[in-house]
PDB file of N, CA, C and O in Angstrom:
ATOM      1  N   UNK H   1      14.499  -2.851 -20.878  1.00 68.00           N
ATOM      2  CA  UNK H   1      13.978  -1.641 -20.279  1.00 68.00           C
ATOM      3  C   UNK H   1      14.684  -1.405 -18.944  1.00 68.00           C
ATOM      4  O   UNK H   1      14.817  -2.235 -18.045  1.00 68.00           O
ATOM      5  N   UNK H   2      15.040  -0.359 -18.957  1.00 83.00           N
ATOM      6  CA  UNK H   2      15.782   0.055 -17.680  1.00 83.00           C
ATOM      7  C   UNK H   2      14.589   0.493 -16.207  1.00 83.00           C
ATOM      8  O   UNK H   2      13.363   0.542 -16.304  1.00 83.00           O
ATOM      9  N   UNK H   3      15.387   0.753 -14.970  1.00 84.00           N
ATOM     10  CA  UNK H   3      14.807   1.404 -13.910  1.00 84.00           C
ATOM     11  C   UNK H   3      13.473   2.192 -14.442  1.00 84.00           C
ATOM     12  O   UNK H   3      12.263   1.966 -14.456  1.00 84.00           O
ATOM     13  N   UNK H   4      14.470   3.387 -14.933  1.00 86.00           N
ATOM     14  CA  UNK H   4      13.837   4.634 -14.945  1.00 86.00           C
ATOM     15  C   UNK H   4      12.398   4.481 -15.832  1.00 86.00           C
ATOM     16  O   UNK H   4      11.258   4.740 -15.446  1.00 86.00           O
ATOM     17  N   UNK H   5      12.847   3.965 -17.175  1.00 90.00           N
ATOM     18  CA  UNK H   5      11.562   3.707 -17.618  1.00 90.00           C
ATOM     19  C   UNK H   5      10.371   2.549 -17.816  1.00 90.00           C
ATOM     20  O   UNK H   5       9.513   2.317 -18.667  1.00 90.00           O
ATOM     21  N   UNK H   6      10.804   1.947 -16.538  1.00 91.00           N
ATOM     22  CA  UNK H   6       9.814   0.885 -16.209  1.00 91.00           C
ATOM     23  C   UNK H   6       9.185   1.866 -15.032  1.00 91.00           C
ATOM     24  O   UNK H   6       8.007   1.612 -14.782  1.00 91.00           O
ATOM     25  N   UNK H   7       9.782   2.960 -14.258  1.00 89.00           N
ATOM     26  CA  UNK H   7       8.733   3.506 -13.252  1.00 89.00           C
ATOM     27  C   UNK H   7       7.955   4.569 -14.007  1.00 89.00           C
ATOM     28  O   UNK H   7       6.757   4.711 -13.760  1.00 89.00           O
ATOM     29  N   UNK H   8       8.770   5.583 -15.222  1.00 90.00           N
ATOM     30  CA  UNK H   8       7.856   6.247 -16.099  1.00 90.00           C
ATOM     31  C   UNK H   8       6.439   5.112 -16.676  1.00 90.00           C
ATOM     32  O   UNK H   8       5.524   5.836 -17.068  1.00 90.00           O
ATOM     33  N   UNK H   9       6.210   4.167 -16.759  1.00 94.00           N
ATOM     34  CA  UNK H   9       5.458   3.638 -17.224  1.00 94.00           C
ATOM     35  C   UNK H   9       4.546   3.272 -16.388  1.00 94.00           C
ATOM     36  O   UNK H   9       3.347   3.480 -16.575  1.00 94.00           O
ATOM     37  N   UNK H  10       5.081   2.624 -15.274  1.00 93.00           N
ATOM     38  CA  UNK H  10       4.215   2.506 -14.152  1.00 93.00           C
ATOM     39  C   UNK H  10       3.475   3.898 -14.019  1.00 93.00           C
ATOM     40  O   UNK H  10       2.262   3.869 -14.225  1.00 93.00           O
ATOM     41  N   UNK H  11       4.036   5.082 -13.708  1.00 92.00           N
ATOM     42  CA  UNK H  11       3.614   6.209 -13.354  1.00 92.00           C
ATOM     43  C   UNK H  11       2.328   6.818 -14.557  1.00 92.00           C
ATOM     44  O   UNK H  11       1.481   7.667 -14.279  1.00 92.00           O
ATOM     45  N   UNK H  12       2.449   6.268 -15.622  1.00 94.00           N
ATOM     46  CA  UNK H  12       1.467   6.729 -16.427  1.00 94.00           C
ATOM     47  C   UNK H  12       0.518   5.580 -16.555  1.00 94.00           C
ATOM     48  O   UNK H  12      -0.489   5.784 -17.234  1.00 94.00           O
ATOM     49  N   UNK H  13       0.655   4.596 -16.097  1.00 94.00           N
ATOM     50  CA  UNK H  13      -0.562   3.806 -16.106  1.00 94.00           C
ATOM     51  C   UNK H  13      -1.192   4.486 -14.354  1.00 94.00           C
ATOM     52  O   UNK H  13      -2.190   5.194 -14.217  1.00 94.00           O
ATOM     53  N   UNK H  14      -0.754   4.257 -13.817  1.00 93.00           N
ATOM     54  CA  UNK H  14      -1.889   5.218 -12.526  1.00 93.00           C
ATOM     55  C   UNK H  14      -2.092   6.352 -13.031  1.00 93.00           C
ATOM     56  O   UNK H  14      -3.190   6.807 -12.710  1.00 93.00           O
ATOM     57  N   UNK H  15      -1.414   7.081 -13.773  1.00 93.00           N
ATOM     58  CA  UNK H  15      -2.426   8.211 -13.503  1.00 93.00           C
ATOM     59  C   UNK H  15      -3.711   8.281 -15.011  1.00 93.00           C
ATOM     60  O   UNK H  15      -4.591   9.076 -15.340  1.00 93.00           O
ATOM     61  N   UNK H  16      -3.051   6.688 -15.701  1.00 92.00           N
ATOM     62  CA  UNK H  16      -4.320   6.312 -16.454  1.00 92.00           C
ATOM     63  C   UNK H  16      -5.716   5.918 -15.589  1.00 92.00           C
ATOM     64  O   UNK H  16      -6.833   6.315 -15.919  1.00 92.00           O
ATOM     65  N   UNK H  17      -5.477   5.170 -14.565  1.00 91.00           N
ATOM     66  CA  UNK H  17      -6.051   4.609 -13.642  1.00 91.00           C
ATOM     67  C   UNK H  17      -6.942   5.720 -13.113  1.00 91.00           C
ATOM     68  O   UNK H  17      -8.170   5.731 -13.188  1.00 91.00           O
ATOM     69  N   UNK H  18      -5.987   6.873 -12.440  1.00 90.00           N
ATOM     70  CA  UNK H  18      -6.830   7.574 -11.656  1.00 90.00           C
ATOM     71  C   UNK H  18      -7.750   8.198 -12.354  1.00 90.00           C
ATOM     72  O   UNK H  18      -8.927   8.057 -12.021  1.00 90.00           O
ATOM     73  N   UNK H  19      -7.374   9.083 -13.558  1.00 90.00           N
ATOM     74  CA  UNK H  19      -8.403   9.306 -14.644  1.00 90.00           C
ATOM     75  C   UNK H  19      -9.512   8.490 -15.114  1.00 90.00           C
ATOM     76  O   UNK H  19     -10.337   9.222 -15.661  1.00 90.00           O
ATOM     77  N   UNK H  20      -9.764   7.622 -15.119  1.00 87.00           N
ATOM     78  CA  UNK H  20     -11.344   6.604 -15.271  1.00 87.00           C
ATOM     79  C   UNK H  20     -11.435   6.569 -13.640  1.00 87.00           C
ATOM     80  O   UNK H  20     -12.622   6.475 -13.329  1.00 87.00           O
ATOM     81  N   UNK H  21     -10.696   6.606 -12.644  1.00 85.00           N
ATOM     82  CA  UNK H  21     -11.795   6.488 -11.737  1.00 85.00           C
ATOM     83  C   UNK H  21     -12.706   7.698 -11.268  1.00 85.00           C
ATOM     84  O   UNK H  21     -13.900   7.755 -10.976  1.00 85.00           O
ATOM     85  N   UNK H  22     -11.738   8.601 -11.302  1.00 81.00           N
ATOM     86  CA  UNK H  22     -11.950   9.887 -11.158  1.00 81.00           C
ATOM     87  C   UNK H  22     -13.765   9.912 -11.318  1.00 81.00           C
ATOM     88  O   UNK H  22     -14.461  10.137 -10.328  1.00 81.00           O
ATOM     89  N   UNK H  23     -14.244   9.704 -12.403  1.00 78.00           N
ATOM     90  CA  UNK H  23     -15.581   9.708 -12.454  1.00 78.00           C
ATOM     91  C   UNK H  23     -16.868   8.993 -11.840  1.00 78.00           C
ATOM     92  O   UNK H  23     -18.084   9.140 -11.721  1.00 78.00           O
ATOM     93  N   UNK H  24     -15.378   7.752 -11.391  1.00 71.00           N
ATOM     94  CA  UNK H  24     -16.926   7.431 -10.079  1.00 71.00           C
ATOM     95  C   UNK H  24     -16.402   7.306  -9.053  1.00 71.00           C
ATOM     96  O   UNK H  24     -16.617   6.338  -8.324  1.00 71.00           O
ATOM     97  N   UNK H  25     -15.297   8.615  -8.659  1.00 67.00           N
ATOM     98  CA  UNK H  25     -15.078   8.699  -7.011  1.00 67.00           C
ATOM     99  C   UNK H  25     -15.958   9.130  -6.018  1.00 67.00           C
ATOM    100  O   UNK H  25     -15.677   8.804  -4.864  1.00 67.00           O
ATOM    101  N   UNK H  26     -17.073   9.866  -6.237  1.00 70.00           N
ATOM    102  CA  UNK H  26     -17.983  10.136  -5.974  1.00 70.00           C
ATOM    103  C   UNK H  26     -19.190   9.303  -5.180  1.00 70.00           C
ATOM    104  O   UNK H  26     -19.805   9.407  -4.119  1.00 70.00           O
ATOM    105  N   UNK H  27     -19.155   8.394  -6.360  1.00 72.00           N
ATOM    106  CA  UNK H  27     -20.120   6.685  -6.235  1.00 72.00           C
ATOM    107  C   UNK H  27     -19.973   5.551  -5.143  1.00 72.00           C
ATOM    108  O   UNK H  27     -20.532   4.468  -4.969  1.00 72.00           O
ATOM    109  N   UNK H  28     -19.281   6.043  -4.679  1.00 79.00           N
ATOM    110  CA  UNK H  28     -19.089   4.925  -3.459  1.00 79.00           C
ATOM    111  C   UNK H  28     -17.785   4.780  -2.758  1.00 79.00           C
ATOM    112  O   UNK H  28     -16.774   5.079  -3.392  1.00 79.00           O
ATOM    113  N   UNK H  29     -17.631   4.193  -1.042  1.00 82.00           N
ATOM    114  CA  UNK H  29     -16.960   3.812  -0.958  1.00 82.00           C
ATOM    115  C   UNK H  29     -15.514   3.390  -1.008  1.00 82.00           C
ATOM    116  O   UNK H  29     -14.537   3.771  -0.365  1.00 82.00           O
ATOM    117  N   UNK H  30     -15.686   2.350  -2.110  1.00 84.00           N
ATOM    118  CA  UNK H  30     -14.675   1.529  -2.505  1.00 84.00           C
ATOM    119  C   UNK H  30     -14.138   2.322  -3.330  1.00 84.00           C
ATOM    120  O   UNK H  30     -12.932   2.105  -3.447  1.00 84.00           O
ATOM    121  N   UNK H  31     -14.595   3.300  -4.064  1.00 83.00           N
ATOM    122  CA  UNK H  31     -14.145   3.964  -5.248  1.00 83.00           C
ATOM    123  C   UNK H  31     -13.136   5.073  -4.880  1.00 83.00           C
ATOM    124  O   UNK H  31     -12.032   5.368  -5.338  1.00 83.00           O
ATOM    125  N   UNK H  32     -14.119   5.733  -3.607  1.00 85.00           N
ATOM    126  CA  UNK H  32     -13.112   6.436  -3.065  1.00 85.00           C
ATOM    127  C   UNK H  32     -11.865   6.077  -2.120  1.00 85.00           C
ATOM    128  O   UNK H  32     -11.164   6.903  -1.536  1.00 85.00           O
ATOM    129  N   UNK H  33     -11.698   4.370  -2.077  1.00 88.00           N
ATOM    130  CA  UNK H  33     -10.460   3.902  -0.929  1.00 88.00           C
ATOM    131  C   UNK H  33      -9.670   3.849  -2.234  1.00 88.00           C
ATOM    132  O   UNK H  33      -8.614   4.472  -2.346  1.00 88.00           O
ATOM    133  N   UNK H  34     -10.196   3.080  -3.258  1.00 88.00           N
ATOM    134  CA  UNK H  34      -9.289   2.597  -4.294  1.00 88.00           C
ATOM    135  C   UNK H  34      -8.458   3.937  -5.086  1.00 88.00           C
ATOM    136  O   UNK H  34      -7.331   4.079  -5.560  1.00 88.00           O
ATOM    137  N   UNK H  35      -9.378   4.598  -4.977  1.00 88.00           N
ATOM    138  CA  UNK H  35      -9.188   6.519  -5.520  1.00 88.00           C
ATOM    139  C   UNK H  35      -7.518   6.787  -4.618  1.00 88.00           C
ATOM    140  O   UNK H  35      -6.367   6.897  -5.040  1.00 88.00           O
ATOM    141  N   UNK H  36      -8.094   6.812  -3.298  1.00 89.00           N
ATOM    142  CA  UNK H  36      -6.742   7.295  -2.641  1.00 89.00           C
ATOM    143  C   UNK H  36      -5.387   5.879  -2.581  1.00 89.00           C
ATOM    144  O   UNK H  36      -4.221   6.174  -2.315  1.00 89.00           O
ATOM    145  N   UNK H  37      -5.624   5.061  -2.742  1.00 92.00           N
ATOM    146  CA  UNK H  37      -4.362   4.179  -2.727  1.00 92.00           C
ATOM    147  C   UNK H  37      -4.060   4.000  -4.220  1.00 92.00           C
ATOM    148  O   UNK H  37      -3.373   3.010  -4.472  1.00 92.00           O
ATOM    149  N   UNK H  38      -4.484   4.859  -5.400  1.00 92.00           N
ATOM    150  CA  UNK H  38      -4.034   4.821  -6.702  1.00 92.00           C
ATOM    151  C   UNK H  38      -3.205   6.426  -6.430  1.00 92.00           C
ATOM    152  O   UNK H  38      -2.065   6.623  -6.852  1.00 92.00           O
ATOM    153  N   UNK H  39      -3.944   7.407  -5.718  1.00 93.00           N
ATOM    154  CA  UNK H  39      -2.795   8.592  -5.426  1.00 93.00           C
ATOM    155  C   UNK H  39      -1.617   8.252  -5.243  1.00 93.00           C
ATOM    156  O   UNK H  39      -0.664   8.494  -5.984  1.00 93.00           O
ATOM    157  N   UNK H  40      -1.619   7.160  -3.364  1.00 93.00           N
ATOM    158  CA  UNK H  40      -0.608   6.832  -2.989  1.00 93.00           C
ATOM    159  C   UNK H  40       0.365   6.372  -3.797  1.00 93.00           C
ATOM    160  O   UNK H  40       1.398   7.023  -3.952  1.00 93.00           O
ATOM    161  N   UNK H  41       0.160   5.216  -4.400  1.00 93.00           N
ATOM    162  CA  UNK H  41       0.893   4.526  -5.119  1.00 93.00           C
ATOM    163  C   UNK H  41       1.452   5.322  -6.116  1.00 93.00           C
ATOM    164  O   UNK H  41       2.598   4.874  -6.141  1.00 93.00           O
ATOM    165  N   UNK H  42       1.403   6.258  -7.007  1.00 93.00           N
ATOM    166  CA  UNK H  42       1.418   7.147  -7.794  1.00 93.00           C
ATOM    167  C   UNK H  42       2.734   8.091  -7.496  1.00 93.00           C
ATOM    168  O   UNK H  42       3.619   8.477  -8.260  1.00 93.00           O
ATOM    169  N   UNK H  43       2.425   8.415  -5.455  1.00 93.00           N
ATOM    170  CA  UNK H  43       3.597   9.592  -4.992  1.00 93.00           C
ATOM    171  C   UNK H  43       4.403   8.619  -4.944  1.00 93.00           C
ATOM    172  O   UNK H  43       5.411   8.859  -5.610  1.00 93.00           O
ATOM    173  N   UNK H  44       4.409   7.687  -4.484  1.00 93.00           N
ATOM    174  CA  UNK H  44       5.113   6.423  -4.139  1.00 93.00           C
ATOM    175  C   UNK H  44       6.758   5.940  -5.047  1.00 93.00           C
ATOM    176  O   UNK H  44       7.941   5.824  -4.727  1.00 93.00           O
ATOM    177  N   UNK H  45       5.709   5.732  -6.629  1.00 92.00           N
ATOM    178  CA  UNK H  45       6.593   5.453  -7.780  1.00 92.00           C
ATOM    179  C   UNK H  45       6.964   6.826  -8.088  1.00 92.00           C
ATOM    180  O   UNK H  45       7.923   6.612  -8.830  1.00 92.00           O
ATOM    181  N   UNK H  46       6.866   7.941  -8.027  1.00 92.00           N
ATOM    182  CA  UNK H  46       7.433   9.301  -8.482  1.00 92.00           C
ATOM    183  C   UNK H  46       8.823   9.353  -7.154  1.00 92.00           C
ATOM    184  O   UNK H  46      10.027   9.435  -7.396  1.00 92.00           O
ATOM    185  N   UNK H  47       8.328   9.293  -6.118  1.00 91.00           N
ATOM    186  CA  UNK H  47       9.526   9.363  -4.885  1.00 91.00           C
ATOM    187  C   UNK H  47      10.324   8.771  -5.710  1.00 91.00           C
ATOM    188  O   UNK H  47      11.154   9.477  -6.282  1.00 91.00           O
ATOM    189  N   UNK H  48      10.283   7.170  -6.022  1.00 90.00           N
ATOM    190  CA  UNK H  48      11.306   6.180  -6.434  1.00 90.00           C
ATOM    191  C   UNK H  48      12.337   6.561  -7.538  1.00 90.00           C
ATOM    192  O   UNK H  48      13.513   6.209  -7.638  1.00 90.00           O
ATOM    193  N   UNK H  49      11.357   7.626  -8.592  1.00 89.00           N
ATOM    194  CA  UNK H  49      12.101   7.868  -9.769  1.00 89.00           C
ATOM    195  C   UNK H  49      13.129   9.270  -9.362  1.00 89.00           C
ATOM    196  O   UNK H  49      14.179   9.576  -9.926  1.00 89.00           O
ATOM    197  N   UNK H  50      12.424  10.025  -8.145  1.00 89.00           N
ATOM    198  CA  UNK H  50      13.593  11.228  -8.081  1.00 89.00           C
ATOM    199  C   UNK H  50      15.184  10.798  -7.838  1.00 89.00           C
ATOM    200  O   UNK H  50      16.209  11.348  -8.239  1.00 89.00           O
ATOM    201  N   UNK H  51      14.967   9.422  -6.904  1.00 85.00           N
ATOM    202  CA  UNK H  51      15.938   9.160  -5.937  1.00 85.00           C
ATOM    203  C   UNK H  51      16.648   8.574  -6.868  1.00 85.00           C
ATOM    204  O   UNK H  51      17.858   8.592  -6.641  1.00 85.00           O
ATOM    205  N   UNK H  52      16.172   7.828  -8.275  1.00 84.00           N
ATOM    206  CA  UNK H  52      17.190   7.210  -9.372  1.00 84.00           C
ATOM    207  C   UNK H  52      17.787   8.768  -9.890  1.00 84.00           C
ATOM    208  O   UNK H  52      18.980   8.728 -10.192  1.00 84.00           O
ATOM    209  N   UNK H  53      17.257   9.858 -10.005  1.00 83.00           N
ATOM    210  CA  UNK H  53      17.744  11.001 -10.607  1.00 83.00           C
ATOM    211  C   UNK H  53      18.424  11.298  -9.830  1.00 83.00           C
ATOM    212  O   UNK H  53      19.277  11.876 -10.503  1.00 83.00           O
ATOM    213  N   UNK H  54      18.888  11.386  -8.394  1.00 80.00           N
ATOM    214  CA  UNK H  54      20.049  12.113  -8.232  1.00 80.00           C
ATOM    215  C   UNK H  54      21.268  11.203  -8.234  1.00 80.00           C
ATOM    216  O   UNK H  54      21.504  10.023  -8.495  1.00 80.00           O
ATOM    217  N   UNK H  55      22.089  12.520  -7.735  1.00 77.00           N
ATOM    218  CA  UNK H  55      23.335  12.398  -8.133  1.00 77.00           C
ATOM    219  C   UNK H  55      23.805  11.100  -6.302  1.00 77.00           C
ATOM    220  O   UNK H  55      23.210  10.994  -5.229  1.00 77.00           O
ATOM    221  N   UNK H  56      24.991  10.469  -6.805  1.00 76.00           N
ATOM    222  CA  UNK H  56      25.076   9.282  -5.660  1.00 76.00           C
ATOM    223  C   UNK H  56      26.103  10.159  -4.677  1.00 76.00           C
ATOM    224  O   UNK H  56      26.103  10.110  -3.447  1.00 76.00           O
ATOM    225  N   UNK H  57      26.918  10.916  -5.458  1.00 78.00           N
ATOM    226  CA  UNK H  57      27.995  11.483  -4.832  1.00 78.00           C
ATOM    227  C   UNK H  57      27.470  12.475  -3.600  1.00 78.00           C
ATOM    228  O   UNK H  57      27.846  12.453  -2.428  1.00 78.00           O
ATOM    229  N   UNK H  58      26.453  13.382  -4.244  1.00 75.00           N
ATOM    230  CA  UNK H  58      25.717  14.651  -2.754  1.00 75.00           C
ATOM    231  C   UNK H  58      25.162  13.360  -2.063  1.00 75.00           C
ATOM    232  O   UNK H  58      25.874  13.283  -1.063  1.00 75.00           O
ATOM    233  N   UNK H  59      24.427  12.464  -2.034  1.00 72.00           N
ATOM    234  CA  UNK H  59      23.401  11.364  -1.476  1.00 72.00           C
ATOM    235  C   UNK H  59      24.544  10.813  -0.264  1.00 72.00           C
ATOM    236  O   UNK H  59      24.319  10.614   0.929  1.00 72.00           O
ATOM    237  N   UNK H  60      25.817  10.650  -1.010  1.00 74.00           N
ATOM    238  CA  UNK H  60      26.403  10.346   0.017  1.00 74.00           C
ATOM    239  C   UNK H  60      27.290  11.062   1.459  1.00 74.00           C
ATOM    240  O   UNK H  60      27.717  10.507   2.472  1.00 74.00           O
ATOM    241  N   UNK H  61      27.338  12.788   0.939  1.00 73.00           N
ATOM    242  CA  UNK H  61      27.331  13.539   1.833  1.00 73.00           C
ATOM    243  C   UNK H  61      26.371  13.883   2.503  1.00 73.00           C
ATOM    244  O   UNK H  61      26.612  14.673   3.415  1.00 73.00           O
ATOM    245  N   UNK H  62      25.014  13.448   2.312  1.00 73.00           N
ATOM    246  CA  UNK H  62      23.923  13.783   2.813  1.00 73.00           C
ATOM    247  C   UNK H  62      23.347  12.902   4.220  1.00 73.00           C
ATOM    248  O   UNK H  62      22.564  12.857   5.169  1.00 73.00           O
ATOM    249  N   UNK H  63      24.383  12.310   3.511  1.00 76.00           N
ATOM    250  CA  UNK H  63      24.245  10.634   4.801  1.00 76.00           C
ATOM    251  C   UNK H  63      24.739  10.800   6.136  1.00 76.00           C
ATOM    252  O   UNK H  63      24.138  10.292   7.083  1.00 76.00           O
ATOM    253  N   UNK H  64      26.025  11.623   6.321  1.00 77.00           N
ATOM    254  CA  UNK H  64      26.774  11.704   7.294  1.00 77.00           C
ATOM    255  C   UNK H  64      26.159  13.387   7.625  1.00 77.00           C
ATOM    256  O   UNK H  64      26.771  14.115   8.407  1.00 77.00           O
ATOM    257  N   UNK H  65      24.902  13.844   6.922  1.00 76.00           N
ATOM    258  CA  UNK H  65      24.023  15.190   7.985  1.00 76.00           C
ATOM    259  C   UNK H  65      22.871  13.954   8.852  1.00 76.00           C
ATOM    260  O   UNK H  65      22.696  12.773   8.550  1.00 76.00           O
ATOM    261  N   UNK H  66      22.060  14.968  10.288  1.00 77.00           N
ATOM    262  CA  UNK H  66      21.355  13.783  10.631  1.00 77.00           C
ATOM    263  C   UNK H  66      20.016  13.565   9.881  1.00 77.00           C
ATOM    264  O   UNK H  66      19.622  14.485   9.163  1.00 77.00           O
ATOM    265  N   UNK H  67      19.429  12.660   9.961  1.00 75.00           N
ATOM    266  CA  UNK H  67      18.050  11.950   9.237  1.00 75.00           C
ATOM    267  C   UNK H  67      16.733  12.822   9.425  1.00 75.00           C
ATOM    268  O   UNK H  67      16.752  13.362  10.531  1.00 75.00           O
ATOM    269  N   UNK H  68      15.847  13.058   8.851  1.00 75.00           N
ATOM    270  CA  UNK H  68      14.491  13.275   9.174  1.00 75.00           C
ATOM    271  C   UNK H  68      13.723  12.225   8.811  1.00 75.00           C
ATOM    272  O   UNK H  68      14.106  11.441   7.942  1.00 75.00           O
ATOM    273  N   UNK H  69      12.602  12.100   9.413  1.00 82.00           N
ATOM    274  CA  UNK H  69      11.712  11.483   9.628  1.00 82.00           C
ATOM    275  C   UNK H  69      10.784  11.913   7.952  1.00 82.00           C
ATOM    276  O   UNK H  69      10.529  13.009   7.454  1.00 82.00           O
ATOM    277  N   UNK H  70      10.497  10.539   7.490  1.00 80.00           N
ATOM    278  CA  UNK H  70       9.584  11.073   6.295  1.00 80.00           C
ATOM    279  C   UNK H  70       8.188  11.342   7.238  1.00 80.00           C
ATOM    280  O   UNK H  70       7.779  11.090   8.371  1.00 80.00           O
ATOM    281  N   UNK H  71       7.705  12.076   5.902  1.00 81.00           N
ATOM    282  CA  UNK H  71       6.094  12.537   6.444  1.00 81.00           C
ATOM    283  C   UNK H  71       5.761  12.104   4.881  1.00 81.00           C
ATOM    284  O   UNK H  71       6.344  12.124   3.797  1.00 81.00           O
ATOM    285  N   UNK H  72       4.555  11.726   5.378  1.00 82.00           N
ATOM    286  CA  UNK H  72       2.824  11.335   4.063  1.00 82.00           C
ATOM    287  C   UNK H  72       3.335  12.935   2.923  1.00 82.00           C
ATOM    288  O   UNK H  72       3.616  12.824   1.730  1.00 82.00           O
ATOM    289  N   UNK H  73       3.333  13.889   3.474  1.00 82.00           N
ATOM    290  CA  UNK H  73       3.417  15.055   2.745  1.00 82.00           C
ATOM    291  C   UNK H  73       4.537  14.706   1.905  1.00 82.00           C
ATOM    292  O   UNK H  73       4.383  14.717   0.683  1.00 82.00           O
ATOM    293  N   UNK H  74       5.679  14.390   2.434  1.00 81.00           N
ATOM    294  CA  UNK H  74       7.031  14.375   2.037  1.00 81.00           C
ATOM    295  C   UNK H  74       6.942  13.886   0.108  1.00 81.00           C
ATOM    296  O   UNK H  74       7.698  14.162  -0.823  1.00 81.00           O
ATOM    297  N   UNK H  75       5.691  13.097   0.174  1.00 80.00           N
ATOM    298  CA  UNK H  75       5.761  11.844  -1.241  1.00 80.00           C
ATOM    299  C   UNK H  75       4.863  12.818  -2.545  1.00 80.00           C
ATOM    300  O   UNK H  75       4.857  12.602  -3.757  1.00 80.00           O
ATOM    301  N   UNK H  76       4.080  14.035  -1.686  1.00 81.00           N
ATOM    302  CA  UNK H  76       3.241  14.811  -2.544  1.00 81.00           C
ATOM    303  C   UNK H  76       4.249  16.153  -3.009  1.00 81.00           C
ATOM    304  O   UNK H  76       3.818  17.197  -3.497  1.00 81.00           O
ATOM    305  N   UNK H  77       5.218  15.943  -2.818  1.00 71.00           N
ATOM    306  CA  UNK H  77       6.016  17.869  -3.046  1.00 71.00           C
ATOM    307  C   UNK H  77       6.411  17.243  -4.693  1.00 71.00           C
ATOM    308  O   UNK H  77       6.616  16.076  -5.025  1.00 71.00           O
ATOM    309  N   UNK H  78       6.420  18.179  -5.320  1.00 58.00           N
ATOM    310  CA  UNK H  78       6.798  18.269  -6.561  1.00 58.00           C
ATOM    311  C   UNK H  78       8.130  18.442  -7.016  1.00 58.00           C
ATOM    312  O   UNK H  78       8.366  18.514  -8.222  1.00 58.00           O
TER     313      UNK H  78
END
């Protein structure tokens, strides 16, 4: 199994995950910390899989423009 589809897999088991919790985010707590660090983790492994999709050649002209700062938002854009 390659990169790509060891993070497609990862990526569909959280959002298996988030779906059963989904129903008792409500219920407590813990449900709702565990709720948001199954999001996180989720933008997390999707970031990982764009960056295997591009191309290395623009990535590397992109290097020598200057840097931004990631933001929390940065991991939720589609």
């Amino acid at each position: 199994m390659n990169n790509k589809q060891l993070l497609l897999k990862k990526i569909q088991q959280k959002e298996l995950q988030i779906k059963k919790l989904h129903l008792h985010q409500s219920s407590s707590d813990i449900c709702n910390q565990l709720y948001n660090t199954l999001i996180l983790e989720k933008a997390i492994l999707c970031k990982e899989l764009q960056k295997l999709n591009k191309n290395p050649i623009i990535e590397s002209a992109k290097k020598l423009l200057p840097k931004r700062e990631k933001l929390i938002c940065d991991y939720f854009k589609s």
